Amino acid sequence: EIVLTQSPGTLSLSPGDRATLSCRASQSVSSSYLAWYQQKAGQAPRLLIFGASNRATGIPDRFSGSGSGTGFTLTISRLEPEDFAVYYCQQYGYSPYTFGQGTKLEIK
Amino acid sequence: QVQLQESGPGLVKPSQTLSLTCTVSGGSMNSGSYYWSWIRQPAGKGLEWVGRINSSGSTSYNPSLKSRVTISVDTPKNRFSLRLSSVTAADTAVYYCARVDTAMVYWYFDLWGRGTLVTVSS
C-alpha cells in the first residue's frame, strides 16, 4: 500500500498569505494519478487539482500543483477567507487507492 | 448533469450488515468507462477508500476490509451498492460514493455524492 504523508498537519496563516502544502508518497506515484481535494466541514471533498498540476474546472488560478515521483506540492498563492479548510492528496495509481491524512489550513 | 446520491439506514447494530446504495442520476452508468467507488470518513478523521466496481461488475476492494465487503451493481436501475458485514463501532463513518472516469488520461474522483452518516450502535 502506498502511504501518503502530508505536512504540516495544521497550517496557521492569514488571508493574503501564501500556503504551501506537501504530500510525500512511500513509493513513486505517476503524476497522472495524483490529485488534491479540498474539504469543508459537513461537505464532500471537492476536486482541486488532477494529474498533479492541472486545475479542475472552476478552480481559481491561485491554486497550483507541482511535483513528481514521491513529492508533490499544493500551493495557494494568496489565501482568501474561503480557502480555510482541510486539504487531501490522493493517489489512484496502485490499489488500494489512498489518501493523505490531510492538512488543516486555519486562520491565524 | 450527473449526480450521485447515497441512501440507506443511518443506524446499524454491532455484528450486523451495513447496506448502502448509490443512485446515479442525470446519466447512465453504462455510458463511458467508469469505476464507481465507496469511500468512508470517520468523524474528524481522514478518507479511506473502501472499494470499487465497474458497470460489468468487476470489483476491487481495500485489503483492510476485503473479507467483509461486497460491492454490487444494478445497471438497469442505475445504482450500485455496498454491503459491509460484521460491523463494529469502528465502521461508524460518513460513507461517500464517487466516480472515476477511466477513459481520461488522468484518474481521479471527479464526482462525489453528498455522503451519508452510518452509526454502528446498539
Tab-separated table of C-alpha atoms in Angstrom:
chain	number	residue	atom	x	y	z
A	1	GLU	CA	0.000	0.000	0.000
A	2	ILE	CA	1.236	3.472	-0.893
A	3	VAL	CA	1.243	5.718	2.163
A	4	LEU	CA	0.786	9.424	1.510
A	5	THR	CA	2.159	11.659	4.263
A	6	GLN	CA	1.004	15.251	4.287
A	7	SER	CA	2.765	18.071	6.066
A	8	PRO	CA	2.237	20.099	8.016
A	9	GLY	CA	-0.734	18.630	9.846
A	10	THR	CA	-2.024	22.117	10.580
A	11	LEU	CA	-1.037	25.353	8.877
A	12	SER	CA	-1.974	28.672	10.514
A	13	LEU	CA	-1.899	31.581	8.091
A	14	SER	CA	-3.665	34.853	7.391
A	15	PRO	CA	-5.726	35.895	4.360
A	16	GLY	CA	-3.368	37.125	1.683
A	17	ASP	CA	-0.575	34.764	2.753
A	18	ARG	CA	0.929	32.078	0.569
A	19	ALA	CA	0.262	28.464	1.584
A	20	THR	CA	2.483	25.544	0.677
A	21	LEU	CA	1.200	22.033	1.426
A	22	SER	CA	3.340	18.935	0.964
A	23	CYS	CA	2.428	15.346	0.109
A	24	ARG	CA	5.095	12.639	0.204
A	25	ALA	CA	4.492	9.128	-1.125
A	26	SER	CA	6.089	5.985	0.287
A	27	GLN	CA	6.850	4.918	-3.282
A	28	SER	CA	6.776	6.601	-6.654
A	29	VAL	CA	3.355	7.605	-7.974
A	30	SER	CA	2.673	8.566	-11.562
A	31	SER	CA	1.747	12.224	-11.774
A	32	SER	CA	-1.251	11.191	-13.873
A	33	TYR	CA	-2.802	9.620	-10.770
A	34	LEU	CA	-2.137	12.280	-8.107
A	35	ALA	CA	-4.971	14.592	-7.111
A	36	TRP	CA	-5.712	17.191	-4.455
A	37	TYR	CA	-9.082	17.791	-2.803
A	38	GLN	CA	-10.465	20.486	-0.522
A	39	GLN	CA	-12.982	19.581	2.151
A	40	LYS	CA	-15.037	21.942	4.260
A	41	ALA	CA	-16.961	20.893	7.348
A	42	GLY	CA	-20.045	18.867	6.538
A	43	GLN	CA	-19.265	18.709	2.822
A	44	ALA	CA	-17.927	16.130	0.426
A	45	PRO	CA	-14.375	16.609	-0.852
A	46	ARG	CA	-14.067	18.911	-3.838
A	47	LEU	CA	-11.529	18.231	-6.582
A	48	LEU	CA	-8.922	20.985	-6.927
A	49	ILE	CA	-6.017	19.513	-8.868
A	50	PHE	CA	-5.681	16.370	-11.006
A	51	GLY	CA	-2.653	14.932	-12.759
A	52	ALA	CA	-0.526	16.652	-10.084
A	53	SER	CA	-0.691	20.064	-11.771
A	54	ASN	CA	-3.988	20.518	-13.639
A	55	ARG	CA	-6.674	22.705	-12.106
A	56	ALA	CA	-10.169	21.287	-12.129
A	57	THR	CA	-12.981	23.198	-13.768
A	58	GLY	CA	-13.878	26.360	-11.866
A	59	ILE	CA	-10.845	26.305	-9.571
A	60	PRO	CA	-9.223	29.742	-9.232
A	61	ASP	CA	-5.709	30.179	-10.586
A	62	ARG	CA	-4.364	30.968	-7.110
A	63	PHE	CA	-4.350	27.167	-6.657
A	64	SER	CA	-1.460	25.325	-8.276
A	65	GLY	CA	0.039	21.864	-8.008
A	66	SER	CA	3.500	20.555	-8.750
A	67	GLY	CA	5.780	17.625	-8.139
A	68	SER	CA	6.547	14.139	-9.355
A	69	GLY	CA	7.619	10.737	-8.132
A	70	THR	CA	7.346	10.799	-4.355
A	71	GLY	CA	6.988	14.508	-3.678
A	72	PHE	CA	4.037	16.717	-4.537
A	73	THR	CA	3.035	20.236	-3.513
A	74	LEU	CA	-0.167	22.231	-3.463
A	75	THR	CA	0.345	25.988	-3.409
A	76	ILE	CA	-2.258	28.646	-2.753
A	77	SER	CA	-0.710	31.922	-3.814
A	78	ARG	CA	-2.892	34.394	-1.893
A	79	LEU	CA	-5.273	32.977	0.653
A	80	GLU	CA	-8.898	34.022	0.510
A	81	PRO	CA	-11.213	33.537	3.519
A	82	GLU	CA	-12.994	30.681	1.751
A	83	ASP	CA	-9.722	28.723	1.356
A	84	PHE	CA	-9.501	27.794	5.033
A	85	ALA	CA	-10.386	24.108	5.009
A	86	VAL	CA	-8.793	20.653	5.049
A	87	TYR	CA	-6.780	19.530	2.038
A	88	TYR	CA	-6.094	15.932	0.990
A	89	CYS	CA	-3.789	14.444	-1.593
A	90	GLN	CA	-4.810	11.136	-3.152
A	91	GLN	CA	-3.262	8.552	-5.465
A	92	TYR	CA	-5.086	6.345	-7.948
A	93	GLY	CA	-2.019	4.573	-9.302
A	94	TYR	CA	-1.995	1.496	-7.098
A	95	SER	CA	-4.758	-0.272	-5.253
A	96	PRO	CA	-5.707	0.342	-2.529
A	97	TYR	CA	-6.216	3.929	-3.613
A	98	THR	CA	-5.032	6.007	-0.704
A	99	PHE	CA	-5.439	9.486	0.685
A	100	GLY	CA	-3.070	11.519	2.805
A	101	GLN	CA	-4.153	12.218	6.356
A	102	GLY	CA	-4.937	15.814	5.472
A	103	THR	CA	-3.592	19.292	6.162
A	104	LYS	CA	-5.868	21.646	8.045
A	105	LEU	CA	-5.455	25.218	6.870
A	106	GLU	CA	-6.672	27.516	9.634
A	107	ILE	CA	-6.899	31.255	10.076
A	108	LYS	CA	-4.105	32.691	12.187
B	1	GLN	CA	-25.653	16.872	-15.047
B	2	VAL	CA	-24.746	13.582	-13.412
B	3	GLN	CA	-25.306	13.358	-9.680
B	4	LEU	CA	-24.713	10.684	-7.048
B	5	GLN	CA	-26.942	10.125	-4.032
B	6	GLU	CA	-26.249	7.746	-1.165
B	7	SER	CA	-29.101	6.131	0.744
B	8	GLY	CA	-29.564	3.557	3.461
B	9	PRO	CA	-30.060	3.095	7.195
B	10	GLY	CA	-28.318	5.602	9.403
B	11	LEU	CA	-28.081	3.212	12.325
B	12	VAL	CA	-26.793	-0.343	12.292
B	13	LYS	CA	-26.340	-2.678	15.242
B	14	PRO	CA	-22.943	-4.199	16.019
B	15	SER	CA	-22.264	-7.529	14.259
B	16	GLN	CA	-24.940	-6.792	11.651
B	17	THR	CA	-24.509	-5.840	7.993
B	18	LEU	CA	-24.343	-2.273	6.759
B	19	SER	CA	-26.110	-1.792	3.419
B	20	LEU	CA	-25.956	1.372	1.325
B	21	THR	CA	-26.988	2.264	-2.204
B	22	CYS	CA	-25.653	4.962	-4.502
B	23	THR	CA	-28.081	6.095	-7.182
B	24	VAL	CA	-26.716	7.724	-10.319
B	25	SER	CA	-28.996	10.359	-11.851
B	26	GLY	CA	-28.651	12.506	-14.945
B	27	GLY	CA	-26.698	9.893	-16.876
B	28	SER	CA	-26.271	6.190	-17.455
B	29	MET	CA	-23.752	4.071	-15.573
B	30	ASN	CA	-23.187	2.236	-18.849
B	31	SER	CA	-22.160	5.293	-20.847
B	32	GLY	CA	-18.410	5.710	-20.746
B	33	SER	CA	-15.764	3.852	-18.820
B	34	TYR	CA	-16.247	4.463	-15.145
B	35	TYR	CA	-15.233	2.967	-11.845
B	36	TRP	CA	-17.744	3.534	-9.075
B	37	SER	CA	-16.299	3.651	-5.583
B	38	TRP	CA	-17.244	3.769	-1.939
B	39	ILE	CA	-15.136	5.953	0.346
B	40	ARG	CA	-15.656	6.478	4.057
B	41	GLN	CA	-14.639	9.039	6.649
B	42	PRO	CA	-14.955	8.624	10.421
B	43	ALA	CA	-15.810	11.817	12.245
B	44	GLY	CA	-12.810	14.112	12.458
B	45	LYS	CA	-10.591	11.712	10.519
B	46	GLY	CA	-9.318	11.184	7.006
B	47	LEU	CA	-10.696	9.453	3.943
B	48	GLU	CA	-10.486	5.696	3.340
B	49	TRP	CA	-11.215	4.038	0.014
B	50	VAL	CA	-13.438	1.004	0.566
B	51	GLY	CA	-13.751	-0.491	-2.895
B	52	ARG	CA	-14.917	-0.027	-6.474
B	53	ILE	CA	-16.944	-1.634	-9.234
B	54	ASN	CA	-17.500	-1.018	-12.931
B	55	SER	CA	-20.664	-1.491	-14.932
B	56	SER	CA	-19.580	-5.019	-15.868
B	57	GLY	CA	-19.422	-5.970	-12.208
B	58	SER	CA	-15.645	-6.167	-11.897
B	59	THR	CA	-14.643	-5.289	-8.340
B	60	SER	CA	-11.604	-4.298	-6.318
B	61	TYR	CA	-11.559	-3.933	-2.546
B	62	ASN	CA	-9.336	-2.424	0.086
B	63	PRO	CA	-7.462	-5.385	1.631
B	64	SER	CA	-8.127	-3.962	5.090
B	65	LEU	CA	-11.866	-4.569	4.565
B	66	LYS	CA	-11.904	-7.224	1.846
B	67	SER	CA	-13.176	-10.073	3.999
B	68	ARG	CA	-16.270	-8.068	4.964
B	69	VAL	CA	-17.070	-6.004	1.848
B	70	THR	CA	-19.263	-6.721	-1.137
B	71	ILE	CA	-19.981	-4.117	-3.827
B	72	SER	CA	-22.572	-4.877	-6.473
B	73	VAL	CA	-24.064	-3.019	-9.430
B	74	ASP	CA	-27.581	-2.815	-10.863
B	75	THR	CA	-27.158	-1.057	-14.189
B	76	PRO	CA	-30.857	-1.194	-15.226
B	77	LYS	CA	-31.662	0.743	-12.059
B	78	ASN	CA	-28.543	2.905	-12.423
B	79	ARG	CA	-27.233	2.213	-8.974
B	80	PHE	CA	-24.549	0.354	-7.079
B	81	SER	CA	-24.485	-0.918	-3.541
B	82	LEU	CA	-22.203	-1.567	-0.603
B	83	ARG	CA	-22.555	-4.315	1.964
B	84	LEU	CA	-20.221	-4.405	4.960
B	85	SER	CA	-20.690	-7.333	7.290
B	86	SER	CA	-19.914	-7.848	10.982
B	87	VAL	CA	-19.774	-4.130	11.685
B	88	THR	CA	-18.323	-2.611	14.831
B	89	ALA	CA	-18.161	0.918	16.179
B	90	ALA	CA	-15.020	1.410	14.093
B	91	ASP	CA	-17.204	1.286	10.987
B	92	THR	CA	-19.108	4.399	12.089
B	93	ALA	CA	-18.410	6.980	9.395
B	94	VAL	CA	-19.776	9.143	6.647
B	95	TYR	CA	-19.919	6.975	3.552
B	96	TYR	CA	-19.460	8.611	0.160
B	97	CYS	CA	-19.922	7.208	-3.306
B	98	ALA	CA	-17.680	8.612	-6.024
B	99	ARG	CA	-16.758	8.145	-9.675
B	100	VAL	CA	-13.548	7.839	-11.673
B	101	ASP	CA	-13.551	8.245	-15.454
B	102	THR	CA	-11.011	5.732	-16.745
B	103	ALA	CA	-11.330	6.996	-20.331
B	104	MET	CA	-9.304	10.024	-19.299
B	105	VAL	CA	-5.528	10.242	-19.217
B	106	TYR	CA	-5.742	11.300	-15.594
B	107	TRP	CA	-7.643	9.296	-13.000
B	108	TYR	CA	-9.264	10.978	-10.011
B	109	PHE	CA	-12.595	11.136	-8.205
B	110	ASP	CA	-14.391	13.683	-10.361
B	111	LEU	CA	-17.871	13.273	-8.919
B	112	TRP	CA	-18.936	12.687	-5.310
B	113	GLY	CA	-22.182	12.106	-3.514
B	114	ARG	CA	-23.013	14.263	-0.514
B	115	GLY	CA	-22.333	11.410	1.867
B	116	THR	CA	-24.449	9.576	4.400
B	117	LEU	CA	-23.666	9.047	8.063
B	118	VAL	CA	-23.843	5.496	9.323
B	119	THR	CA	-23.601	4.926	13.052
B	120	VAL	CA	-22.925	1.487	14.496
B	121	SER	CA	-24.530	1.254	17.902
B	122	SER	CA	-26.837	-0.994	19.854
